[in-house]
Coordinates of C-alpha atoms in Angstrom, one line a residue:
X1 CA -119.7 138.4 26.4
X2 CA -121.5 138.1 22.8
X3 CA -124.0 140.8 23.7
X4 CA -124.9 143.5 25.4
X5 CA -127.9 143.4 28.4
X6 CA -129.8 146.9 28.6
X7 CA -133.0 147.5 30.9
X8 CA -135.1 150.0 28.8
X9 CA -138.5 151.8 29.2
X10 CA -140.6 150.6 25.9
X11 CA -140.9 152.2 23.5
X12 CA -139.1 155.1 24.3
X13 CA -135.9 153.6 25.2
X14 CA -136.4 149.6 23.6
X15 CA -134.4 146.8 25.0
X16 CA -131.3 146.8 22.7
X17 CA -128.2 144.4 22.2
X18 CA -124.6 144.8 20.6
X19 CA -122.4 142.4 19.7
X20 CA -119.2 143.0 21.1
X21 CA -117.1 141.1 18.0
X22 CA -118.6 143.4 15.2
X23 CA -119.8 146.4 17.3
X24 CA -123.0 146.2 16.0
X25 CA -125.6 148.0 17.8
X26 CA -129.9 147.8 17.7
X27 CA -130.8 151.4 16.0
X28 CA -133.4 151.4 19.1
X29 CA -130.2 151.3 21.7
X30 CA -129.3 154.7 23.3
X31 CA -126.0 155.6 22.3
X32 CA -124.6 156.1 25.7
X33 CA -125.3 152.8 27.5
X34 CA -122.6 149.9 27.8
X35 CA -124.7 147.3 29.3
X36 CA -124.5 144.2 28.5
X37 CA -126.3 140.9 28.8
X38 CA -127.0 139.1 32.3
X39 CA -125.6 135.4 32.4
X40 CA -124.8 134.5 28.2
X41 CA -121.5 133.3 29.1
X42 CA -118.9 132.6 32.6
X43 CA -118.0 135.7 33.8
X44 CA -114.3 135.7 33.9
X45 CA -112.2 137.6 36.3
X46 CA -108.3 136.5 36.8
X47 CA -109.1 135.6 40.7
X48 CA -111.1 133.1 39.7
X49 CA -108.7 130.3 41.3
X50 CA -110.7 128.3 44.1
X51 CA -113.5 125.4 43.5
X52 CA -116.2 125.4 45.9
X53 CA -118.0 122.4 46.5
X54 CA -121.6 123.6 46.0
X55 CA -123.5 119.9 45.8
X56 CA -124.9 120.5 42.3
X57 CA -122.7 122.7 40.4
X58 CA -119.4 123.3 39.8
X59 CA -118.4 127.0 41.2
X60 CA -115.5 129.3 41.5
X61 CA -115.2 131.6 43.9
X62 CA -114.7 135.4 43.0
X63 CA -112.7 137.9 45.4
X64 CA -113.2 141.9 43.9
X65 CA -110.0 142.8 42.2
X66 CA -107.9 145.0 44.3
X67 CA -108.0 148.1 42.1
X68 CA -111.8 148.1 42.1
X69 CA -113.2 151.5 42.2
X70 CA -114.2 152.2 45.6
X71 CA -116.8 152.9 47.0
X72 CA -117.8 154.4 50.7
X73 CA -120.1 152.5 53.2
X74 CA -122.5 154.9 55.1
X75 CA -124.8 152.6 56.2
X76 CA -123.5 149.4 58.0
X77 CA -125.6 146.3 57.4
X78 CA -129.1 146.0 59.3
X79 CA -130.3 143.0 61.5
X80 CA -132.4 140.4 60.2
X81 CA -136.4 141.6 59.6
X82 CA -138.5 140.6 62.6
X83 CA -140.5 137.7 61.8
X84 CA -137.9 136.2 59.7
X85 CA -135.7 133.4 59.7
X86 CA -132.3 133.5 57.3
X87 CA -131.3 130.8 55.8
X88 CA -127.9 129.6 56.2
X89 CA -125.2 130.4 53.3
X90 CA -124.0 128.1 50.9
X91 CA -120.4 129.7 50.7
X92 CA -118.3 131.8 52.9
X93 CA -117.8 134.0 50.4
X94 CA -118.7 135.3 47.1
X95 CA -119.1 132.5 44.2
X96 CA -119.4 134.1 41.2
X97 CA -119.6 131.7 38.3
X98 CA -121.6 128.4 37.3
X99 CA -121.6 125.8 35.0
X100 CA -125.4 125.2 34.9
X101 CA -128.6 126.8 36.0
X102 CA -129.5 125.6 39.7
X103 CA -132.1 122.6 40.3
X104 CA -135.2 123.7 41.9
X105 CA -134.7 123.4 45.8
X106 CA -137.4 126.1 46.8
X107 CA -139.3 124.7 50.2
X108 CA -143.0 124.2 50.3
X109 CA -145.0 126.0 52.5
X110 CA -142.4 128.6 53.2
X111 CA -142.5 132.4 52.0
X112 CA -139.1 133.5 50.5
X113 CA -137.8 137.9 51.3
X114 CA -134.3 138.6 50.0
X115 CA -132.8 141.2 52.0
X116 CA -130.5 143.3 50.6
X117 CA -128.3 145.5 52.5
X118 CA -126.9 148.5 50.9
X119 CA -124.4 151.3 51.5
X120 CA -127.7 153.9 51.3
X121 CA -129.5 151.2 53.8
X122 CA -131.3 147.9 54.0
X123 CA -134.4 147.0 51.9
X124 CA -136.5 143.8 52.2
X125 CA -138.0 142.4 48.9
X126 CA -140.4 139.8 49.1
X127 CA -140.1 137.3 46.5
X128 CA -142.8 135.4 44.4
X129 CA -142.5 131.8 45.0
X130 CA -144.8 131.4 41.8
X131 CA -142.4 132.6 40.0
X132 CA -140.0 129.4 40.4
X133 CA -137.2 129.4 37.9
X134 CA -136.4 132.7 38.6
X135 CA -136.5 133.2 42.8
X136 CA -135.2 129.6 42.6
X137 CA -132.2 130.6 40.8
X138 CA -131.8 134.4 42.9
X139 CA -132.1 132.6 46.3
X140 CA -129.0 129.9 44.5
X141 CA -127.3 133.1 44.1
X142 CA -127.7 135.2 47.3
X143 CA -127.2 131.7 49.2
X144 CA -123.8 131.8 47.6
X145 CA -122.8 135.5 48.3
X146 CA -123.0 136.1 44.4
X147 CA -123.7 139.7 45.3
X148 CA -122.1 141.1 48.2
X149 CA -120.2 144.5 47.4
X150 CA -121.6 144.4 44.1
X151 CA -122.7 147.7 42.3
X152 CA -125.6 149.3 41.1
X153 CA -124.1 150.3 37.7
X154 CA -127.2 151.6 36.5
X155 CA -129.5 154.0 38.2
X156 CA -132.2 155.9 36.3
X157 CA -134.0 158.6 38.0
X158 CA -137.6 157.7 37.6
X159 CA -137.3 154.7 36.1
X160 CA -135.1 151.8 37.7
X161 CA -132.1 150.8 39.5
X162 CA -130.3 147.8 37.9
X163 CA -127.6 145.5 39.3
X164 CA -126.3 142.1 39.7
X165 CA -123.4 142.6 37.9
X166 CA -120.1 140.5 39.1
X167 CA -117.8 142.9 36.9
X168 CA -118.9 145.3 38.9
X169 CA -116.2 144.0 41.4
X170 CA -113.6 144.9 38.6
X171 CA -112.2 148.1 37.8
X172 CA -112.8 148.0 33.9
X173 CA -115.7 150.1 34.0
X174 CA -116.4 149.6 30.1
X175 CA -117.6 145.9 31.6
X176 CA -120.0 146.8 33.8
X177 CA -123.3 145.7 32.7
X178 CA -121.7 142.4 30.4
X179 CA -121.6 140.1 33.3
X180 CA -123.3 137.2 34.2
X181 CA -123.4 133.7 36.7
X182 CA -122.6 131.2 34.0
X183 CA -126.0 130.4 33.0
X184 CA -129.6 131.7 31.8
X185 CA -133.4 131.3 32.7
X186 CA -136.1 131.6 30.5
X187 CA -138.7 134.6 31.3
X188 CA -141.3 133.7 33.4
X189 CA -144.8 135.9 32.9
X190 CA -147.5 135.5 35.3
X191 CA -150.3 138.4 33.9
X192 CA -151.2 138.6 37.4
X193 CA -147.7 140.6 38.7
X194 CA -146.3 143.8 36.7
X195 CA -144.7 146.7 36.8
X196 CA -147.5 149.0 38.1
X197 CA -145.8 150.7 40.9
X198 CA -142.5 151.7 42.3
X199 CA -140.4 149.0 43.9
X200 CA -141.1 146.3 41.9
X201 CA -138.3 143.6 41.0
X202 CA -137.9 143.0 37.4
X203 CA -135.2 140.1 36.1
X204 CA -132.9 142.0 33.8
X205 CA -131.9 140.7 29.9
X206 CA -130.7 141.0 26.5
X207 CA -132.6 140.8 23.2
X208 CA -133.4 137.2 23.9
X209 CA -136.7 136.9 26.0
X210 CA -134.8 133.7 27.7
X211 CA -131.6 135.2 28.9
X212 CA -132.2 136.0 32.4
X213 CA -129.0 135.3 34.9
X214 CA -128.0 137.6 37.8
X215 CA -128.6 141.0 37.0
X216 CA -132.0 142.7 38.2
X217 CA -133.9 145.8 38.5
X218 CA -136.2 147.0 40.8
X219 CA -138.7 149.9 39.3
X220 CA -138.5 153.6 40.8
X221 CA -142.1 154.6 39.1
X222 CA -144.8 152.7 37.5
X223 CA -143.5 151.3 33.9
X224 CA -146.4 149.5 32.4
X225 CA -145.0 148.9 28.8
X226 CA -142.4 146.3 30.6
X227 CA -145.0 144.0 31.2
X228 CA -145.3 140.9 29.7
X229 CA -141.6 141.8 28.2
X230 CA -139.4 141.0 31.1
X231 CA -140.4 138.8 34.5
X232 CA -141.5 140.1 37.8
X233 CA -140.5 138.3 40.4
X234 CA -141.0 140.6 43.7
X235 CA -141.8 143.7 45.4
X236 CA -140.0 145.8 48.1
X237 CA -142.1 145.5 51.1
X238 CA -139.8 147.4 53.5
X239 CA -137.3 149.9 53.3
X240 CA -138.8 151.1 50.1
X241 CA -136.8 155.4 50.6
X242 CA -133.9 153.3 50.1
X243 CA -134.0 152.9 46.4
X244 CA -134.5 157.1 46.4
X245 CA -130.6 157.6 48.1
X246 CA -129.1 154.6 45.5
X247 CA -126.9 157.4 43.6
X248 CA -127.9 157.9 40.1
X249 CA -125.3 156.1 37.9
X250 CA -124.5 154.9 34.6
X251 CA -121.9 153.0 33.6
X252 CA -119.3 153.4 32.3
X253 CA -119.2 157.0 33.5
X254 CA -116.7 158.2 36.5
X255 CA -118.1 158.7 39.8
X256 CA -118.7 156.1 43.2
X257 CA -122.1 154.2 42.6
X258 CA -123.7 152.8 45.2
X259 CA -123.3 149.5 46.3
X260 CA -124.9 146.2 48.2
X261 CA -122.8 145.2 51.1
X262 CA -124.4 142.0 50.8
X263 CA -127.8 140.1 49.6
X264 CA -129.2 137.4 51.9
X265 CA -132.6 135.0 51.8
X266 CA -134.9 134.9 54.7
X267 CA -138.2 133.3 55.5
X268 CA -141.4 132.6 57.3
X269 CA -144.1 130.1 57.3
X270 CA -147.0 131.2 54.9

């Protein structure tokens, strides 16, 4: 990974990239944070081994390394919301890297939810479908398992929790935060959605407005100077006390974060 993806309050704590060949780092980055950007390059992990037949892409699938840090389930995974339908899987199990961002194959007429089980409980996040590129490419992902047992590897008390991560299913902590699906997506601003309350989902980068991929943030308080910066995309609509039991975390410090036991799409007629 060139550079370094970090989800920062502005101006207090500006978005900030290092480059991992020269070890250059933005004066405006905190000096404690490893993250690292969403989706620049393939994430690579040695079990990358089996091809899945996805229809559009090429994908590998990903199975955690064995000495992954573990991490304790408390909550078993919920049912599906009432009123929902899910929508079948692409993959029987987690496909973590792409050669090309995913063609649009959102449905007319048809509200997408993600639903994202976690080991603190299940949350239900309502995604904006005029936001295209970017639910469009998180429902590709989810569909495909991308983020089952995942970690949130960075949890700021009052501000956000971040994750997406596939290192996260590694055990070189120091990576955490540098992964992404293969791809990026351009930000996508509608002035109409921002980050004016708590639970709002935000698509993490790095210093380049267009280098979305899979790793996201959901807001724990209002954060007004991210808007027009990064892209909204949804809003927690149920299960919301969730986000306040995600453990506070920062990679690459010691300690269990918390994690998603998996991240599936649902929907309804609109």
């Amino acid at each position: 990974m060139r550079k370094t993806l970090l989800i920062a309050l502005l101006p207090l704590l500006l978005l900030g990239c290092r480059d991992r060949d020269s070890g250059a780092a933005s004066t405006d980055t905190p000096t404690n944070s490893t993250s690292t950007p969403a989706g620049t390059d393939t994430a690579q992990n040695g079990t990358d081994t089996d091809t899945a037949d996805t229809g559009t892409d090429t994908a590998t699938t990903d199975t955690p390394a064995t000495d992954a840090p573990a991490t304790e389930t408390a909550v078993k995974p919920g049912p599906v919301p009432s009123g929902y339908t899910r929508v079948e899987a692409l993959s029987d199990k987690p496909v973590r890297s792409f050669d090309r961002e995913p063609e649009l194959a959102l449905e007319d007429g048809q509200d997408y939810a993600a639903v994202v089980d976690t080991s603190e409980g299940q949350m239900v996040i309502d995604l904006f479908e005029d936001v295209p590129t970017t639910v469009n490419s998180f429902v590709w992902l989810a569909r495909h398992r991308f983020y089952d047992d995942l970690l949130f590897h960075r949890v700021i008390e009052g501000f956000v929790v971040q994750g997406g991560d596939p290192n996260t299913a590694k055990s070189d902590r120091n990576a955490w935060g540098q992964g992404g699906p293969g791809y990026t997506i351009p930000l996508e601003v509608r002035t109409k959605y921002n980050f004016d309350e708590k639970g709002i989902l935000g698509m993490a980068r790095a210093q380049d407005p267009n280098s979305g991929g899979s790793q996201f943030y959901i807001t724990l308080a209002p954060a007004s100077t991210l808007n027009t910066q990064y892209t909204v995309f949804g809003k927690v609509v149920q299960g919301e006390d969730v986000l306040d039991k995600i453990k506070k975390y920062e990679a690459p410090a010691e300690g269990t974060p918390s994690k998603m036991l998996g991240v599936y799409i649902v929907t309804k007629n609109k």
